């Protein structure tokens, strides 16, 4: 900035010096010739001057208005082949074609190995047994869900399958129960209500005198003590064949033959001993 100012000052100074020189030159010119001329009228017309030199070339002129449309040109040459276009969308499915003629039949296959059918038969047999067991279990639980009775200590369940006393005993045992043992009036009432409300006339209960005639024991081998609910005239042990006990819908007991089949009541403890 300072440098520039300095430059400007120098330039101005130089200019003033030059101006003074010219001014002096002008003053130094003799003024006597101009002042001594007293002619007022203009002089005669002078001779024509010499032909001037050729002037410089003029500036280009303005753009003119658009001309008329020209005639149509000839058809140009054929262009190069363009780049291949994009693949289009998938078209609709075509009609089914005619069935082709059948081919030549293949060669005969190798002989197969002899099947170890006995093994499979055994497996299938076991499967059948399993399925049967499963069906039985499903049936059991279906019935359990349909109706069950309970006291504070036990669940009672009438199995609606006609079985002999021993079969009935096993059926309850494999389900972690035992044939129902009405050891007091309350338990007997629950079971008999259940039987009568279900519309059955007689069911096996867990009581028998199979070991010693006339000495009834519950299924858990405890003897009859304070409570019993025999029907009038029972147990009579007709022909010495009646060693098992059925409960009638009235809740009363009757000794009957063990091989007879009927529905029965299982009981299940709520708490495991
Ligand atoms: C059965 O009776 C005996 C005596 O008669 C008694 O001590 C016992 O508590 C009774 N048992 C039941 C379960 O009532
Ligand atoms: C008691 O059991 C015997 C032997 O099965 C039978 O003949 C009799 O009808 C039964 N009594 C009742 C009331 O069902
Ligand atoms: Ca008997
Ligand atoms: Ca009887």
mmCIF file of C-alpha atoms and ligand atoms in Angstrom:
data_model
loop_
_atom_site.group_PDB
_atom_site.id
_atom_site.type_symbol
_atom_site.label_atom_id
_atom_site.label_comp_id
_atom_site.label_asym_id
_atom_site.label_seq_id
_atom_site.Cartn_x
_atom_site.Cartn_y
_atom_site.Cartn_z
ATOM 1 C CA UNK A 1 0.000 0.000 0.000
ATOM 2 C CA UNK A 2 2.772 2.365 0.988
ATOM 3 C CA UNK A 3 4.733 1.361 -2.086
ATOM 4 C CA UNK A 4 1.806 2.201 -4.348
ATOM 5 C CA UNK A 5 1.314 5.623 -2.737
ATOM 6 C CA UNK A 6 4.985 6.351 -3.199
ATOM 7 C CA UNK A 7 4.704 5.384 -6.873
ATOM 8 C CA UNK A 8 1.723 7.726 -7.369
ATOM 9 C CA UNK A 9 3.600 10.615 -5.700
ATOM 10 C CA UNK A 10 6.595 10.100 -7.952
ATOM 11 C CA UNK A 11 4.384 10.045 -10.989
ATOM 12 C CA UNK A 12 2.590 13.286 -10.014
ATOM 13 C CA UNK A 13 5.901 15.034 -9.361
ATOM 14 C CA UNK A 14 7.197 14.002 -12.765
ATOM 15 C CA UNK A 15 3.993 15.225 -14.383
ATOM 16 C CA UNK A 16 4.246 18.680 -12.749
ATOM 17 C CA UNK A 17 7.875 19.045 -13.847
ATOM 18 C CA UNK A 18 6.904 18.223 -17.450
ATOM 19 C CA UNK A 19 3.973 20.676 -17.345
ATOM 20 C CA UNK A 20 6.318 23.474 -16.160
ATOM 21 C CA UNK A 21 8.774 22.730 -18.983
ATOM 22 C CA UNK A 22 5.989 23.017 -21.617
ATOM 23 C CA UNK A 23 4.647 26.190 -19.999
ATOM 24 C CA UNK A 24 8.089 27.836 -20.198
ATOM 25 C CA UNK A 25 8.374 26.789 -23.817
ATOM 26 C CA UNK A 26 5.015 28.464 -24.564
ATOM 27 C CA UNK A 27 6.008 31.720 -22.833
ATOM 28 C CA UNK A 28 9.321 31.789 -24.576
ATOM 29 C CA UNK A 29 7.455 31.872 -28.017
ATOM 30 C CA UNK A 30 7.489 35.359 -29.570
ATOM 31 C CA UNK A 31 3.970 36.889 -29.412
ATOM 32 C CA UNK A 32 4.782 39.851 -31.689
ATOM 33 C CA UNK A 33 3.671 38.109 -34.988
ATOM 34 C CA UNK A 34 0.091 37.467 -33.824
ATOM 35 C CA UNK A 35 -0.374 40.867 -32.365
ATOM 36 C CA UNK A 36 0.990 42.701 -35.430
ATOM 37 C CA UNK A 37 -1.642 41.228 -37.801
ATOM 38 C CA UNK A 38 -4.540 43.674 -38.327
ATOM 39 C CA UNK A 39 -6.398 42.041 -41.348
ATOM 40 C CA UNK A 40 -10.167 41.432 -40.658
ATOM 41 C CA UNK A 41 -11.504 40.129 -44.038
ATOM 42 C CA UNK A 42 -10.959 36.436 -44.922
ATOM 43 C CA UNK A 43 -8.519 35.653 -47.664
ATOM 44 C CA UNK A 44 -9.310 33.988 -51.042
ATOM 45 C CA UNK A 45 -10.194 30.347 -51.200
ATOM 46 C CA UNK A 46 -7.078 28.276 -51.314
ATOM 47 C CA UNK A 47 -6.204 25.640 -53.925
ATOM 48 C CA UNK A 48 -7.656 22.187 -53.516
ATOM 49 C CA UNK A 49 -5.584 19.996 -51.331
ATOM 50 C CA UNK A 50 -3.862 16.895 -52.437
ATOM 51 C CA UNK A 51 -5.807 13.639 -52.475
ATOM 52 C CA UNK A 52 -5.762 12.168 -49.054
ATOM 53 C CA UNK A 53 -4.423 8.776 -48.295
ATOM 54 C CA UNK A 54 -6.743 5.732 -48.342
ATOM 55 C CA UNK A 55 -8.820 5.521 -45.149
ATOM 56 C CA UNK A 56 -8.796 2.663 -42.758
ATOM 57 C CA UNK A 57 -11.227 -0.230 -43.275
ATOM 58 C CA UNK A 58 -14.750 0.498 -41.905
ATOM 59 C CA UNK A 59 -16.491 -1.380 -39.037
ATOM 60 C CA UNK A 60 -18.520 -4.531 -39.947
ATOM 61 C CA UNK A 61 -22.197 -3.811 -40.794
ATOM 62 C CA UNK A 62 -25.281 -4.977 -38.819
ATOM 63 C CA UNK A 63 -26.664 -8.578 -39.199
ATOM 64 C CA UNK A 64 -29.252 -8.622 -41.984
ATOM 65 C CA UNK A 65 -32.768 -10.242 -41.775
ATOM 66 C CA UNK A 66 -33.122 -14.101 -42.031
ATOM 67 C CA UNK A 67 -33.150 -15.381 -45.572
ATOM 68 C CA UNK A 68 -35.894 -17.641 -47.111
ATOM 69 C CA UNK A 69 -35.980 -21.391 -46.305
ATOM 70 C CA UNK A 70 -33.701 -23.414 -48.562
ATOM 71 C CA UNK A 71 -34.756 -26.419 -50.646
ATOM 72 C CA UNK A 72 -34.921 -29.888 -48.940
ATOM 73 C CA UNK A 73 -31.573 -31.665 -49.120
ATOM 74 C CA UNK A 74 -30.988 -35.181 -50.446
ATOM 75 C CA UNK A 75 -31.471 -38.317 -48.192
ATOM 76 C CA UNK A 76 -28.288 -38.914 -46.186
ATOM 77 C CA UNK A 77 -26.271 -42.173 -46.128
ATOM 78 C CA UNK A 78 -27.499 -45.084 -43.881
ATOM 79 C CA UNK A 79 -26.061 -44.776 -40.308
ATOM 80 C CA UNK A 80 -24.102 -47.380 -38.303
ATOM 81 C CA UNK A 81 -26.052 -50.103 -36.411
ATOM 82 C CA UNK A 82 -27.119 -48.929 -32.907
ATOM 83 C CA UNK A 83 -26.312 -50.617 -29.536
ATOM 84 C CA UNK A 84 -28.518 -53.621 -28.615
ATOM 85 C CA UNK A 85 -31.650 -52.587 -26.622
ATOM 86 C CA UNK A 86 -32.676 -53.743 -23.103
ATOM 87 C CA UNK A 87 -34.427 -57.087 -22.506
ATOM 88 C CA UNK A 88 -38.236 -56.671 -22.515
ATOM 89 C CA UNK A 89 -40.740 -58.077 -19.891
ATOM 90 C CA UNK A 90 -41.503 -61.833 -19.774
ATOM 91 C CA UNK A 91 -44.293 -62.771 -22.161
ATOM 92 C CA UNK A 92 -47.439 -64.816 -21.370
ATOM 93 C CA UNK A 93 -47.242 -68.606 -21.076
ATOM 94 C CA UNK A 94 -47.756 -70.291 -24.388
ATOM 95 C CA UNK A 95 -50.310 -73.024 -25.165
ATOM 96 C CA UNK A 96 -49.469 -76.575 -24.229
ATOM 97 C CA UNK A 97 -47.697 -78.414 -26.995
ATOM 98 C CA UNK A 98 -48.635 -81.808 -28.388
ATOM 99 C CA UNK A 99 -47.532 -84.934 -26.565
ATOM 100 C CA UNK A 100 -44.257 -86.309 -27.878
ATOM 101 C CA UNK A 101 -43.874 -89.892 -29.086
ATOM 102 C CA UNK A 102 -42.815 -92.421 -26.427
ATOM 103 C CA UNK A 103 -39.116 -93.131 -26.108
ATOM 104 C CA UNK A 104 -37.262 -96.429 -26.292
ATOM 105 C CA UNK A 105 -37.787 -98.631 -23.213
ATOM 106 C CA UNK A 106 -34.864 -98.820 -20.748
ATOM 107 C CA UNK A 107 -32.729 -101.815 -19.908
ATOM 108 C CA UNK A 108 -33.865 -104.401 -17.400
ATOM 109 C CA UNK A 109 -32.878 -103.515 -13.813
ATOM 110 C CA UNK A 110 -30.717 -105.626 -11.519
ATOM 111 C CA UNK A 111 -32.335 -108.134 -9.221
ATOM 112 C CA UNK A 112 -33.109 -106.694 -5.731
ATOM 113 C CA UNK A 113 -31.891 -108.102 -2.408
ATOM 114 C CA UNK A 114 -34.253 -110.314 -0.404
ATOM 115 C CA UNK A 115 -36.186 -108.247 2.192
ATOM 116 C CA UNK A 116 -35.571 -108.996 5.882
ATOM 117 C CA UNK A 117 -39.310 -108.882 6.412
ATOM 118 C CA UNK A 118 -39.342 -110.609 9.765
ATOM 119 C CA UNK A 119 -37.502 -107.647 11.294
ATOM 120 C CA UNK A 120 -39.990 -105.145 9.890
ATOM 121 C CA UNK A 121 -42.953 -107.232 10.855
ATOM 122 C CA UNK A 122 -41.663 -107.187 14.408
ATOM 123 C CA UNK A 123 -41.255 -103.390 14.330
ATOM 124 C CA UNK A 124 -44.725 -102.923 12.859
ATOM 125 C CA UNK A 125 -46.143 -105.224 15.482
ATOM 126 C CA UNK A 126 -44.497 -103.218 18.255
ATOM 127 C CA UNK A 127 -45.833 -100.019 16.671
ATOM 128 C CA UNK A 128 -49.337 -101.444 16.723
ATOM 129 C CA UNK A 129 -48.955 -102.208 20.410
ATOM 130 C CA UNK A 130 -47.668 -98.685 21.077
ATOM 131 C CA UNK A 131 -50.507 -97.118 19.132
ATOM 132 C CA UNK A 132 -53.017 -99.204 21.039
ATOM 133 C CA UNK A 133 -51.467 -98.091 24.338
ATOM 134 C CA UNK A 134 -51.511 -94.481 23.219
ATOM 135 C CA UNK A 135 -55.157 -94.775 22.225
ATOM 136 C CA UNK A 136 -55.930 -96.235 25.621
ATOM 137 C CA UNK A 137 -54.072 -93.393 27.353
ATOM 138 C CA UNK A 138 -55.808 -90.755 25.273
ATOM 139 C CA UNK A 139 -59.154 -92.356 26.012
ATOM 140 C CA UNK A 140 -58.333 -92.419 29.688
ATOM 141 C CA UNK A 141 -57.392 -88.747 29.838
ATOM 142 C CA UNK A 142 -60.338 -87.765 27.685
ATOM 143 C CA UNK A 143 -62.612 -89.443 30.200
ATOM 144 C CA UNK A 144 -60.698 -87.940 33.097
ATOM 145 C CA UNK A 145 -61.262 -84.476 31.669
ATOM 146 C CA UNK A 146 -64.931 -85.281 31.074
ATOM 147 C CA UNK A 147 -65.624 -86.083 34.698
ATOM 148 C CA UNK A 148 -63.691 -86.558 37.898
ATOM 149 C CA UNK A 149 -64.501 -86.188 41.571
ATOM 150 C CA UNK A 150 -62.203 -85.043 44.303
ATOM 151 C CA UNK A 151 -61.942 -84.728 48.079
ATOM 152 C CA UNK A 152 -59.174 -82.971 49.952
ATOM 153 C CA UNK A 153 -56.916 -85.998 49.739
ATOM 154 C CA UNK A 154 -58.063 -87.864 46.635
ATOM 155 C CA UNK A 155 -59.328 -87.838 43.080
ATOM 156 C CA UNK A 156 -61.951 -90.433 42.075
ATOM 157 C CA UNK A 157 -62.502 -91.499 38.544
ATOM 158 C CA UNK A 158 -64.969 -93.984 37.031
ATOM 159 C CA UNK A 159 -63.302 -95.952 34.251
ATOM 160 C CA UNK A 160 -65.981 -96.686 31.677
ATOM 161 C CA UNK A 161 -64.487 -99.954 30.473
ATOM 162 C CA UNK A 162 -65.912 -103.274 31.452
ATOM 163 C CA UNK A 163 -63.191 -105.226 33.233
ATOM 164 C CA UNK A 164 -62.856 -108.061 35.727
ATOM 165 C CA UNK A 165 -61.728 -107.205 39.253
ATOM 166 C CA UNK A 166 -58.081 -108.101 38.575
ATOM 167 C CA UNK A 167 -57.972 -106.225 35.265
ATOM 168 C CA UNK A 168 -59.551 -103.227 36.968
ATOM 169 C CA UNK A 169 -56.962 -103.393 39.742
ATOM 170 C CA UNK A 170 -54.129 -103.396 37.191
ATOM 171 C CA UNK A 171 -55.698 -100.582 35.188
ATOM 172 C CA UNK A 172 -55.704 -98.284 38.235
ATOM 173 C CA UNK A 173 -52.238 -99.380 39.399
ATOM 174 C CA UNK A 174 -50.424 -98.650 36.125
ATOM 175 C CA UNK A 175 -51.811 -95.137 36.312
ATOM 176 C CA UNK A 176 -50.378 -94.671 39.788
ATOM 177 C CA UNK A 177 -53.751 -95.161 41.416
ATOM 178 C CA UNK A 178 -55.662 -97.977 43.117
ATOM 179 C CA UNK A 179 -59.220 -99.315 43.010
ATOM 180 C CA UNK A 180 -61.338 -96.970 45.099
ATOM 181 C CA UNK A 181 -61.426 -97.805 48.820
ATOM 182 C CA UNK A 182 -64.338 -96.153 50.638
ATOM 183 C CA UNK A 183 -62.912 -96.312 54.153
ATOM 184 C CA UNK A 184 -65.403 -93.876 55.656
ATOM 185 C CA UNK A 185 -68.884 -92.540 55.044
ATOM 186 C CA UNK A 186 -67.658 -89.325 53.395
ATOM 187 C CA UNK A 187 -65.556 -91.162 50.832
ATOM 188 C CA UNK A 188 -68.379 -93.646 50.212
ATOM 189 C CA UNK A 189 -70.820 -90.759 49.630
ATOM 190 C CA UNK A 190 -68.551 -89.086 47.099
ATOM 191 C CA UNK A 191 -68.132 -92.313 45.139
ATOM 192 C CA UNK A 192 -71.798 -93.328 45.260
ATOM 193 C CA UNK A 193 -72.944 -89.850 44.159
ATOM 194 C CA UNK A 194 -70.505 -90.063 41.296
ATOM 195 C CA UNK A 195 -71.796 -93.512 40.263
ATOM 196 C CA UNK A 196 -75.486 -92.609 40.492
ATOM 197 C CA UNK A 197 -75.044 -89.270 38.733
ATOM 198 C CA UNK A 198 -73.189 -91.020 35.916
ATOM 199 C CA UNK A 199 -76.194 -93.331 35.524
ATOM 200 C CA UNK A 200 -74.399 -96.599 36.359
ATOM 201 C CA UNK A 201 -75.868 -99.399 38.466
ATOM 202 C CA UNK A 202 -72.769 -101.143 39.773
ATOM 203 C CA UNK A 203 -68.987 -100.626 39.825
ATOM 204 C CA UNK A 204 -66.086 -102.571 41.267
ATOM 205 C CA UNK A 205 -64.450 -101.042 44.334
ATOM 206 C CA UNK A 206 -61.141 -102.058 45.912
ATOM 207 C CA UNK A 207 -62.442 -104.542 48.452
ATOM 208 C CA UNK A 208 -62.268 -108.364 48.493
ATOM 209 C CA UNK A 209 -62.029 -111.505 50.615
ATOM 210 C CA UNK A 210 -59.915 -113.488 48.179
ATOM 211 C CA UNK A 211 -57.236 -114.376 50.739
ATOM 212 C CA UNK A 212 -59.483 -115.624 53.486
ATOM 213 C CA UNK A 213 -63.185 -116.179 53.060
ATOM 214 C CA UNK A 214 -65.233 -113.705 55.021
ATOM 215 C CA UNK A 215 -62.305 -111.460 55.935
ATOM 216 C CA UNK A 216 -62.631 -108.463 53.658
ATOM 217 C CA UNK A 217 -59.556 -106.361 52.920
ATOM 218 C CA UNK A 218 -59.117 -103.217 50.920
ATOM 219 C CA UNK A 219 -56.903 -103.219 47.820
ATOM 220 C CA UNK A 220 -54.038 -101.789 49.900
ATOM 221 C CA UNK A 221 -54.383 -104.842 52.212
ATOM 222 C CA UNK A 222 -55.825 -102.839 55.123
ATOM 223 C CA UNK A 223 -58.699 -104.622 56.834
ATOM 224 C CA UNK A 224 -62.255 -103.338 57.194
ATOM 225 C CA UNK A 225 -62.419 -101.522 60.518
ATOM 226 C CA UNK A 226 -64.916 -98.910 61.615
ATOM 227 C CA UNK A 227 -66.856 -98.442 58.454
ATOM 228 C CA UNK A 228 -68.761 -100.708 56.093
ATOM 229 C CA UNK A 229 -71.888 -100.192 53.999
ATOM 230 C CA UNK A 230 -73.151 -103.670 53.069
ATOM 231 C CA UNK A 231 -76.525 -104.019 51.467
ATOM 232 C CA UNK A 232 -79.010 -105.841 53.638
ATOM 233 C CA UNK A 233 -78.285 -109.552 53.598
ATOM 234 C CA UNK A 234 -74.772 -109.077 52.105
ATOM 235 C CA UNK A 235 -72.136 -110.364 52.019
ATOM 236 C CA UNK A 236 -73.652 -113.778 51.558
ATOM 237 C CA UNK A 237 -70.970 -115.426 49.358
ATOM 238 C CA UNK A 238 -73.466 -117.357 47.252
ATOM 239 C CA UNK A 239 -71.901 -120.715 46.315
ATOM 240 C CA UNK A 240 -68.525 -119.544 47.705
ATOM 241 C CA UNK A 241 -67.752 -117.671 44.505
ATOM 242 C CA UNK A 242 -68.292 -114.085 45.594
ATOM 243 C CA UNK A 243 -64.911 -112.754 46.706
ATOM 244 C CA UNK A 244 -64.982 -109.276 45.154
ATOM 245 C CA UNK A 245 -67.158 -106.277 45.987
ATOM 246 C CA UNK A 246 -69.310 -104.019 43.848
ATOM 247 C CA UNK A 247 -70.847 -100.733 44.913
ATOM 248 C CA UNK A 248 -74.440 -100.203 43.783
ATOM 249 C CA UNK A 249 -75.712 -96.765 42.765
ATOM 250 C CA UNK A 250 -77.259 -96.458 46.232
ATOM 251 C CA UNK A 251 -73.744 -96.600 47.706
ATOM 252 C CA UNK A 252 -74.381 -100.010 49.229
ATOM 253 C CA UNK A 253 -71.955 -102.907 48.860
ATOM 254 C CA UNK A 254 -72.557 -106.413 47.498
ATOM 255 C CA UNK A 255 -70.059 -109.219 47.265
ATOM 256 C CA UNK A 256 -69.953 -110.608 43.749
ATOM 257 C CA UNK A 257 -67.898 -112.840 41.502
ATOM 258 C CA UNK A 258 -64.439 -111.493 40.595
ATOM 259 C CA UNK A 259 -64.463 -112.706 36.956
ATOM 260 C CA UNK A 260 -67.538 -110.629 36.125
ATOM 261 C CA UNK A 261 -66.762 -107.529 34.109
ATOM 262 C CA UNK A 262 -68.097 -104.075 34.858
ATOM 263 C CA UNK A 263 -67.045 -100.443 35.151
ATOM 264 C CA UNK A 264 -64.891 -99.557 38.144
ATOM 265 C CA UNK A 265 -63.642 -96.607 40.189
ATOM 266 C CA UNK A 266 -59.973 -95.685 40.588
ATOM 267 C CA UNK A 267 -58.713 -93.340 43.265
ATOM 268 C CA UNK A 268 -55.527 -91.260 43.056
ATOM 269 C CA UNK A 269 -53.810 -89.687 46.063
ATOM 270 C CA UNK A 270 -53.250 -85.914 45.812
ATOM 271 C CA UNK A 271 -50.058 -86.061 47.856
ATOM 272 C CA UNK A 272 -47.415 -88.661 47.227
ATOM 273 C CA UNK A 273 -46.471 -90.638 50.325
HETATM 274 C C1 LIG B 1 -61.827 -96.493 64.186
HETATM 275 O O1 LIG B 1 -62.239 -96.855 65.485
HETATM 276 C C2 LIG B 1 -61.160 -96.851 66.400
HETATM 277 C C3 LIG B 1 -61.716 -97.380 67.719
HETATM 278 O O2 LIG B 1 -63.029 -97.778 67.586
HETATM 279 C C4 LIG B 1 -60.643 -95.410 66.557
HETATM 280 O O3 LIG B 1 -59.584 -95.393 67.481
HETATM 281 C C5 LIG B 1 -60.173 -94.907 65.196
HETATM 282 O O4 LIG B 1 -59.787 -93.588 65.278
HETATM 283 C C6 LIG B 1 -61.303 -95.064 64.187
HETATM 284 N N1 LIG B 1 -60.774 -94.712 62.885
HETATM 285 C C7 LIG B 1 -61.410 -93.867 62.084
HETATM 286 C C8 LIG B 1 -60.734 -93.663 60.794
HETATM 287 O O5 LIG B 1 -62.415 -93.316 62.419
HETATM 288 C C1 LIG B 2 -75.315 -109.028 44.382
HETATM 289 O O1 LIG B 2 -74.438 -109.910 43.683
HETATM 290 C C2 LIG B 2 -74.978 -111.117 43.211
HETATM 291 C C3 LIG B 2 -73.926 -111.932 42.557
HETATM 292 O O2 LIG B 2 -73.374 -111.244 41.453
HETATM 293 C C4 LIG B 2 -76.168 -110.820 42.286
HETATM 294 O O3 LIG B 2 -76.788 -112.010 41.877
HETATM 295 C C5 LIG B 2 -77.173 -109.911 42.948
HETATM 296 O O4 LIG B 2 -78.181 -109.523 42.053
HETATM 297 C C6 LIG B 2 -76.494 -108.674 43.484
HETATM 298 N N1 LIG B 2 -77.433 -107.849 44.199
HETATM 299 C C7 LIG B 2 -77.835 -106.662 43.737
HETATM 300 C C8 LIG B 2 -78.790 -105.914 44.601
HETATM 301 O O5 LIG B 2 -77.454 -106.202 42.653
HETATM 302 CA CA1 LIG B 3 -66.417 -114.416 49.493
HETATM 303 CA CA1 LIG B 4 -73.451 -111.097 47.121
#
